[in-house]
Amino acid sequence: MLPASVLEQARDEILDWQGSSMSVMEVSHRGAPYQSIAQKAEADLRQLLLIPNEYQVLFLQGGATGQFAAIPMNLLGKKTKVAYVNTGIWSQKAMAEAKDYAEVVEVASGASSGFRHIPPEDEWHFDASSAYLHYTSNETIGGVQFHSIPDPFGIPLVSDMSSDLLSRPFDVSRFGLIYAGAQKNMGAAGVTVVIVREDLLGSAIRETPSIFNYTRQAAEKSMLNTPPTYAWYLLGLVLEWLLQEGGLSAIAKVNQQKAETLYRAIDRSSLFHNPIAPSCRSQMNIPFAMKDSSLESSFLLEAKQQGLVNLEGHRSVGGFRASIYNAMPLKGVQALVDFMVDFERRYS
Ligand SMILES: *Cc1c(COP(=O)(O)O)cnc(C)c1O
């Protein structure tokens, strides 16, 4: 979901961007007007996340999946191993891709609970000879989220924040690299944000394609080739909206309220349940299932009639999932909760 005001502004500007008589889609990415869009987006992102000066911010293509390969290619250097925390589907996809470039060490895994918990850090098997430690900040499908930043014991910390970047404030300086596809919580598909500490640049393996080479992209200000101009522009509008809303502390409060409202309703219900350990429940993606799965299709159908859509669980897990990203207002969550209570009253 994107903020309505962002979509309205994009609509209003689609034929004529700020008096240019051109759409953003039509201007040259090298021209001054587009450069101002690109630079403003970077400045706003730096302001929102308080990104220190020694970090580069890149706006790339290929999605988070592209980064699954780009990260080992760029950060492996002369090492042979990379370390991953396995918390579910997205960390597994990242690990599978990294295996083509390095030996992947699994430092911890949530498999013993069916990925319903994150193993405590004192049970992790650290490997100090790895080039970096990677974790998935929020497992979008499983609904498992880290609520503190793990200690990587001296090696660079890398995080896939595709589904929770900009949902809450955190200390960027704890990381070597952060990446996120824009389409979950930040904008539209097509642009991927990479925030990388400068001392990690310069050691890409020789086979790294130029467009995935952070050092080259940083030198070219993410314009080594034509960037995803329209997605970058939409991201910029979302960043302006977030600043107007009061920044990340303000949005984090709303996000917490939304998540608490929905979890409370699920936990009180005798029809619905959420299986995730309370200490690592996601505030962004809340999966839930019914004790009686024969009612699932009625639930989805009736929900749709109420305007409550996109509640199907991911095709790999089934059940339901409420993705309550930044742009979802509290009243949207409240409408879902009211419907769930009403549904339960009628069917039990
Ligand atoms: C969606 C998602 C991805 C994959 O993103 P693409 O941009 O489609 O490659 C990776 N990681 C997480 C956590 C995601 O939610």
XYZ file of C-alpha atoms and ligand atoms in Angstrom:
363
model
C 0.000 0.000 0.000
C 1.207 3.515 -0.840
C -0.001 6.726 0.840
C -2.993 8.125 -1.063
C -1.419 11.598 -1.073
C 1.656 10.200 -2.855
C -0.435 8.532 -5.550
C -2.465 11.724 -5.965
C 0.675 13.813 -6.393
C 2.053 11.315 -8.915
C -1.271 11.498 -10.777
C -1.294 15.304 -10.750
C 2.271 15.442 -12.071
C 2.104 12.603 -14.548
C 1.735 14.730 -17.695
C 3.612 17.795 -16.550
C 6.264 17.516 -13.865
C 6.651 20.899 -12.160
C 5.964 22.984 -15.254
C 8.413 21.072 -17.475
C 5.577 19.989 -19.854
C 7.085 16.501 -19.551
C 6.420 13.457 -17.415
C 9.199 12.292 -15.100
C 9.168 9.210 -17.347
C 10.137 11.403 -20.304
C 12.968 13.522 -18.928
C 16.625 12.596 -19.315
C 18.147 11.084 -16.191
C 21.268 13.173 -16.862
C 19.412 16.492 -17.016
C 19.288 18.956 -14.129
C 15.566 18.416 -13.345
C 15.993 14.677 -12.821
C 19.250 15.172 -10.925
C 17.332 17.306 -8.450
C 14.779 14.491 -7.900
C 17.550 11.952 -7.390
C 19.569 14.113 -5.016
C 16.527 15.149 -2.975
C 15.548 11.503 -2.478
C 19.032 10.667 -1.219
C 19.110 13.694 1.095
C 15.667 12.842 2.511
C 16.633 9.204 3.065
C 19.823 10.332 4.846
C 17.772 12.662 7.026
C 15.152 10.040 7.911
C 17.658 7.300 8.772
C 20.417 9.628 10.067
C 22.844 7.908 7.690
C 26.447 8.811 8.645
C 28.633 10.503 6.018
C 30.911 7.507 5.582
C 28.063 5.524 4.014
C 27.165 5.519 0.331
C 23.509 5.315 -0.660
C 22.874 3.489 -3.932
C 19.647 3.246 -5.951
C 19.941 0.043 -7.974
C 17.857 -2.395 -10.024
C 17.376 -6.139 -9.771
C 15.423 -6.151 -6.508
C 16.548 -7.622 -3.222
C 17.102 -10.858 -5.149
C 19.765 -9.112 -7.238
C 21.465 -8.132 -3.982
C 21.497 -11.761 -2.809
C 24.210 -12.223 -5.472
C 25.732 -8.730 -5.424
C 26.529 -8.876 -1.703
C 28.865 -11.895 -1.799
C 30.404 -10.668 -5.083
C 31.207 -7.279 -3.561
C 32.078 -8.174 0.004
C 33.817 -11.538 -0.182
C 37.221 -10.051 -1.012
C 39.959 -12.585 -0.304
C 37.858 -14.562 2.158
C 36.118 -17.818 1.316
C 33.231 -17.903 3.795
C 30.097 -15.866 4.480
C 27.793 -16.272 7.509
C 23.971 -16.253 7.489
C 21.225 -16.456 10.093
C 18.434 -18.647 8.760
C 15.074 -17.323 9.917
C 12.877 -18.467 7.039
C 12.160 -18.265 3.341
C 13.946 -15.016 2.520
C 17.124 -15.821 4.413
C 17.165 -19.224 2.711
C 16.889 -17.615 -0.710
C 19.763 -15.287 0.163
C 21.865 -18.239 1.348
C 21.115 -20.317 -1.749
C 22.289 -17.492 -4.015
C 25.441 -16.840 -1.953
C 26.472 -20.508 -2.311
C 27.504 -19.799 -5.893
C 30.208 -17.432 -4.654
C 31.329 -18.638 -1.237
C 31.044 -21.267 1.441
C 27.890 -20.366 3.375
C 28.046 -20.855 7.155
C 24.644 -21.111 8.849
C 25.269 -19.503 12.246
C 21.757 -20.152 13.539
C 18.467 -21.543 12.279
C 14.849 -21.315 13.335
C 14.119 -24.707 11.702
C 13.576 -26.527 15.026
C 10.392 -24.504 15.632
C 9.285 -24.427 11.995
C 10.731 -20.872 11.805
C 8.402 -19.608 14.508
C 11.217 -18.247 16.648
C 14.647 -16.664 16.264
C 17.312 -18.610 18.184
C 18.802 -16.447 20.964
C 22.200 -14.986 20.091
C 24.033 -16.959 22.776
C 23.184 -20.103 20.783
C 24.669 -18.800 17.510
C 27.814 -20.410 16.118
C 29.867 -17.404 15.131
C 32.464 -17.668 12.450
C 34.948 -14.822 12.648
C 36.646 -15.850 9.397
C 33.503 -15.035 7.386
C 33.443 -11.916 5.223
C 30.183 -10.751 6.818
C 27.174 -11.826 8.885
C 23.832 -11.583 7.057
C 20.365 -11.598 8.599
C 16.852 -10.869 7.380
C 15.451 -8.127 9.571
C 11.843 -9.061 8.819
C 10.733 -12.354 7.280
C 7.897 -11.045 5.144
C 6.252 -14.434 4.603
C 6.867 -16.077 7.982
C 6.065 -12.965 10.032
C 9.238 -13.125 12.160
C 11.123 -9.902 12.924
C 14.292 -8.977 14.797
C 13.561 -6.409 17.500
C 17.201 -5.717 18.276
C 20.341 -5.534 16.161
C 22.520 -8.636 16.565
C 26.196 -8.363 17.491
C 28.305 -9.635 14.569
C 31.460 -10.056 16.716
C 33.701 -7.832 14.677
C 32.735 -8.775 11.125
C 30.549 -6.477 8.977
C 26.832 -6.851 9.642
C 24.603 -7.066 6.545
C 20.817 -6.928 6.641
C 17.970 -7.514 4.222
C 15.452 -4.891 5.368
C 13.197 -5.185 2.318
C 10.013 -5.280 4.352
C 10.824 -3.114 7.359
C 13.251 -0.372 6.325
C 11.691 3.006 7.265
C 9.194 1.373 9.645
C 11.187 2.391 12.761
C 14.370 4.258 13.675
C 17.608 2.304 14.211
C 21.350 2.899 14.345
C 22.733 2.638 10.793
C 26.315 2.819 12.107
C 25.997 -0.735 13.462
C 25.892 -2.050 9.891
C 28.299 -2.674 7.060
C 25.479 -2.868 4.533
C 21.691 -2.557 4.483
C 19.522 -3.280 1.470
C 15.838 -3.202 0.608
C 13.669 -3.486 -2.465
C 11.360 -0.466 -2.475
C 8.076 -2.202 -3.197
C 7.184 -3.420 0.290
C 7.415 -0.422 2.575
C 9.014 2.388 0.538
C 7.513 2.741 -2.895
C 7.029 0.834 -6.122
C 8.897 -2.109 -7.624
C 11.961 -1.295 -9.708
C 14.380 0.411 -7.348
C 16.463 -1.198 -4.614
C 18.193 0.845 -1.925
C 21.690 -0.186 -0.783
C 23.371 1.641 2.090
C 27.019 0.592 2.324
C 29.919 1.698 4.506
C 32.670 3.104 2.326
C 35.486 1.001 3.755
C 33.742 -2.096 2.343
C 34.024 -0.812 -1.220
C 36.842 -1.767 -3.567
C 37.090 -5.520 -3.047
C 34.539 -6.911 -5.524
C 35.503 -10.149 -7.236
C 36.642 -9.709 -10.838
C 33.510 -11.299 -12.363
C 31.164 -8.761 -10.743
C 28.971 -7.142 -13.428
C 29.446 -3.358 -13.477
C 25.818 -2.647 -12.635
C 26.173 -4.762 -9.470
C 29.562 -3.328 -8.529
C 28.999 -0.993 -5.569
C 32.286 0.830 -6.087
C 31.463 1.629 -9.703
C 27.861 2.538 -8.928
C 28.973 4.797 -6.065
C 31.432 6.548 -8.381
C 28.632 7.084 -10.936
C 26.039 8.149 -8.328
C 23.928 5.067 -9.240
C 23.790 6.242 -12.861
C 26.251 3.887 -14.478
C 23.382 3.097 -16.812
C 19.816 4.411 -16.957
C 18.421 4.126 -13.433
C 14.761 3.220 -12.706
C 13.817 6.889 -12.861
C 10.108 6.685 -12.169
C 10.445 4.255 -9.222
C 13.198 6.494 -7.793
C 10.868 9.507 -8.126
C 8.001 7.653 -6.381
C 10.371 6.650 -3.600
C 11.246 10.338 -3.248
C 7.562 11.230 -2.850
C 7.159 8.575 -0.136
C 10.222 9.953 1.685
C 8.737 13.476 1.601
C 5.473 12.069 2.978
C 7.348 10.335 5.817
C 9.142 13.555 6.752
C 5.801 15.387 6.800
C 4.354 12.668 9.029
C 7.084 13.372 11.584
C 9.781 10.908 10.509
C 10.550 7.419 11.728
C 9.816 7.811 15.451
C 6.329 9.022 14.605
C 5.625 6.261 12.076
C 7.080 3.645 14.461
C 4.529 4.612 17.114
C 1.674 4.124 14.669
C 3.158 0.858 13.409
C 3.414 -0.451 16.950
C -0.163 0.532 17.709
C -1.385 -1.165 14.522
C 0.482 -4.399 15.277
C -0.650 -4.470 18.916
C -4.266 -3.945 17.866
C -4.190 -6.883 15.472
C -2.185 -9.293 17.674
C -4.457 -8.531 20.621
C -7.508 -9.421 18.526
C -5.896 -12.629 17.255
C -4.764 -13.705 20.736
C -8.216 -13.058 22.239
C -9.964 -14.996 19.496
C -10.806 -18.666 19.724
C -11.110 -18.911 15.931
C -7.849 -17.277 14.737
C -4.281 -17.786 15.880
C -0.743 -16.582 15.168
C 1.972 -19.170 15.783
C 5.042 -16.915 16.129
C 6.943 -16.586 19.430
C 5.770 -13.260 20.940
C 9.315 -11.835 21.250
C 9.884 -12.003 17.492
C 6.477 -11.290 16.018
C 6.594 -8.995 13.006
C 5.050 -5.543 13.191
C 4.809 -5.404 9.400
C 3.458 -8.768 8.251
C 1.068 -10.603 10.529
C 0.228 -14.130 9.421
C -2.769 -15.789 11.011
C -4.707 -18.962 10.475
C -8.005 -20.446 11.494
C -8.381 -23.377 13.793
C -11.152 -24.531 11.447
C -9.699 -24.127 7.959
C -13.022 -24.968 6.256
C -14.097 -21.380 6.994
C -11.099 -19.833 5.205
C -12.758 -19.204 1.856
C -15.856 -17.649 3.485
C -13.589 -15.388 5.505
C -11.723 -14.169 2.432
C -14.886 -13.698 0.396
C -16.726 -11.755 3.085
C -13.630 -9.708 3.877
C -13.403 -8.705 0.235
C -17.035 -7.593 0.275
C -16.065 -5.270 3.149
C -13.170 -3.837 1.103
C -10.585 -5.801 3.092
C -8.294 -7.195 0.395
C -4.864 -8.822 -0.019
C -5.392 -10.984 3.050
C -4.382 -14.304 1.485
C -1.299 -15.843 3.064
C 1.709 -16.295 0.773
C 1.111 -19.153 -1.679
C 3.856 -21.176 0.033
C 2.212 -21.150 3.486
C -1.537 -20.511 3.048
C -3.760 -19.065 5.771
C -3.973 -15.289 5.982
C -1.508 -12.449 6.205
C -2.094 -8.793 6.973
C 0.754 -6.676 5.619
C 0.432 -3.454 7.551
C 3.177 -1.313 6.055
C 3.686 2.391 6.810
C 0.893 3.606 4.540
C -1.778 1.433 6.189
C -3.633 3.645 8.663
C -4.697 2.447 12.123
C -8.308 2.639 11.001
C -7.565 0.050 8.301
C -6.345 -2.378 10.966
C -9.324 -1.511 13.154
C -11.681 -2.320 10.261
C -10.056 -5.741 9.899
C -10.299 -6.415 13.641
C -13.973 -5.395 13.721
C -14.656 -7.713 10.809
C -12.803 -10.616 12.479
C -14.804 -10.178 15.688
C -18.061 -10.051 13.742
C -17.108 -13.089 11.649
C -16.248 -15.106 14.732
C -19.529 -14.154 16.423
C -21.490 -15.309 13.387
C -19.626 -18.566 12.742
C -18.963 -19.963 16.199
C 10.175 -9.387 -1.204
C 11.440 -9.687 -0.499
C 12.604 -10.043 -1.198
C 12.651 -10.158 -2.705
O 12.493 -8.935 -3.272
P 12.591 -8.704 -4.867
O 12.697 -7.222 -4.930
O 11.341 -9.260 -5.435
O 13.797 -9.403 -5.338
C 13.751 -10.293 -0.474
N 13.768 -10.199 0.865
C 12.664 -9.884 1.566
C 12.752 -9.800 3.052
C 11.473 -9.615 0.915
O 10.376 -9.291 1.599
